[in-house]
């Protein structure tokens, strides 16, 4: 019965393919659920991590939060403006420690 529920849940999100864990990235069930909820691919999340607009200390211990805006436009003065942001919070491997 549990497999039936998992299959029904996965099929409700169309052709979403959960990312595979690698030596660089470990995807939690929570992160996969949020990616499905917001329609983000693993590649999009990795792109936010690699080329972010802003970085902050994450709310959880030893985490970093990075942001990348969606559909950036420039106003008349040349300032960047956007109405949506993608935030990604991640944790470094144990060998790196972040000082809060």
Short mmCIF file of C-alpha atoms in Angstrom, two decimals:
data_model
loop_
_atom_site.label_atom_id
_atom_site.label_comp_id
_atom_site.label_asym_id
_atom_site.label_seq_id
_atom_site.Cartn_x
_atom_site.Cartn_y
_atom_site.Cartn_z
CA UNK A 1 0.00 0.00 0.00
CA UNK A 2 2.85 2.39 0.81
CA UNK A 3 4.33 2.03 -2.70
CA UNK A 4 0.92 2.80 -4.17
CA UNK A 5 0.76 6.06 -2.22
CA UNK A 6 4.29 7.01 -3.23
CA UNK A 7 3.54 6.28 -6.91
CA UNK A 8 0.30 8.27 -6.76
CA UNK A 9 2.13 11.17 -5.11
CA UNK A 10 4.93 11.17 -7.69
CA UNK A 11 2.49 10.89 -10.62
CA UNK A 12 0.56 13.93 -9.40
CA UNK A 13 3.59 16.09 -10.29
CA UNK A 14 3.83 15.06 -13.93
CA UNK A 15 7.25 14.25 -15.31
CA UNK A 16 9.30 15.38 -12.30
CA UNK A 17 12.40 13.23 -11.88
CA UNK A 18 13.91 13.24 -8.39
CA UNK A 19 17.64 14.10 -8.43
CA UNK A 20 20.23 11.48 -7.60
CA UNK A 21 22.59 11.90 -4.67
CA UNK A 22 26.20 12.41 -5.74
CA UNK A 23 29.50 13.08 -4.01
CA UNK A 24 28.79 16.84 -4.29
CA UNK A 25 25.05 17.00 -3.57
CA UNK A 26 22.79 15.13 -1.16
CA UNK A 27 19.09 15.80 -1.70
CA UNK A 28 16.77 15.45 1.30
CA UNK A 29 13.16 14.36 0.94
CA UNK A 30 12.13 17.83 2.09
CA UNK A 31 14.19 19.51 -0.63
CA UNK A 32 12.79 17.19 -3.31
CA UNK A 33 9.27 17.94 -2.11
CA UNK A 34 9.89 21.69 -2.32
CA UNK A 35 11.39 21.33 -5.80
CA UNK A 36 8.25 19.50 -6.91
CA UNK A 37 6.02 22.09 -5.22
CA UNK A 38 7.68 25.04 -6.97
CA UNK A 39 8.50 23.28 -10.24
CA UNK A 40 12.28 23.58 -9.92
CA UNK A 41 14.75 21.15 -11.44
CA UNK A 42 17.92 20.00 -9.72
CA UNK A 43 19.96 21.88 -12.33
CA UNK A 44 18.12 25.12 -11.50
CA UNK A 45 18.83 24.70 -7.79
CA UNK A 46 22.51 24.00 -8.50
CA UNK A 47 22.66 27.10 -10.70
CA UNK A 48 21.32 29.22 -7.83
CA UNK A 49 24.02 27.77 -5.54
CA UNK A 50 26.79 28.48 -8.06
CA UNK A 51 25.76 31.96 -9.25
CA UNK A 52 23.78 33.74 -6.56
CA UNK A 53 22.89 37.40 -6.23
CA UNK A 54 22.89 37.49 -2.43
CA UNK A 55 24.21 35.24 0.35
CA UNK A 56 23.16 35.15 4.00
CA UNK A 57 23.77 32.96 7.01
CA UNK A 58 21.08 30.28 7.12
CA UNK A 59 18.61 29.95 9.98
CA UNK A 60 19.73 26.38 10.72
CA UNK A 61 23.15 25.67 12.20
CA UNK A 62 26.06 25.52 9.70
CA UNK A 63 23.91 26.53 6.73
CA UNK A 64 24.08 29.21 4.06
CA UNK A 65 21.14 30.70 2.17
CA UNK A 66 21.62 32.07 -1.34
CA UNK A 67 19.20 33.95 -3.59
CA UNK A 68 18.85 34.43 -7.32
CA UNK A 69 16.14 36.71 -8.76
CA UNK A 70 13.79 35.65 -11.54
CA UNK A 71 13.21 37.77 -14.66
CA UNK A 72 15.47 40.71 -13.83
CA UNK A 73 14.50 43.98 -15.50
CA UNK A 74 16.12 47.40 -15.40
CA UNK A 75 14.16 50.54 -14.59
CA UNK A 76 14.69 53.96 -16.15
CA UNK A 77 17.69 54.69 -13.93
CA UNK A 78 19.35 51.38 -14.78
CA UNK A 79 18.64 49.71 -11.41
CA UNK A 80 17.86 46.01 -11.39
CA UNK A 81 14.30 45.11 -10.41
CA UNK A 82 12.51 41.79 -10.00
CA UNK A 83 9.34 40.48 -8.45
CA UNK A 84 10.33 36.89 -7.61
CA UNK A 85 13.32 35.23 -5.97
CA UNK A 86 14.58 31.67 -5.64
CA UNK A 87 16.15 30.96 -2.24
CA UNK A 88 18.26 27.86 -1.61
CA UNK A 89 19.56 26.88 1.81
CA UNK A 90 22.37 24.35 1.94
CA UNK A 91 24.91 22.94 4.35
CA UNK A 92 28.61 22.50 3.76
CA UNK A 93 30.24 19.11 4.33
CA UNK A 94 31.51 18.47 7.86
CA UNK A 95 35.08 19.40 6.95
CA UNK A 96 34.00 23.04 6.47
CA UNK A 97 32.55 25.05 9.33
CA UNK A 98 30.76 28.38 9.06
CA UNK A 99 31.32 30.94 11.79
CA UNK A 100 28.05 32.58 12.90
#
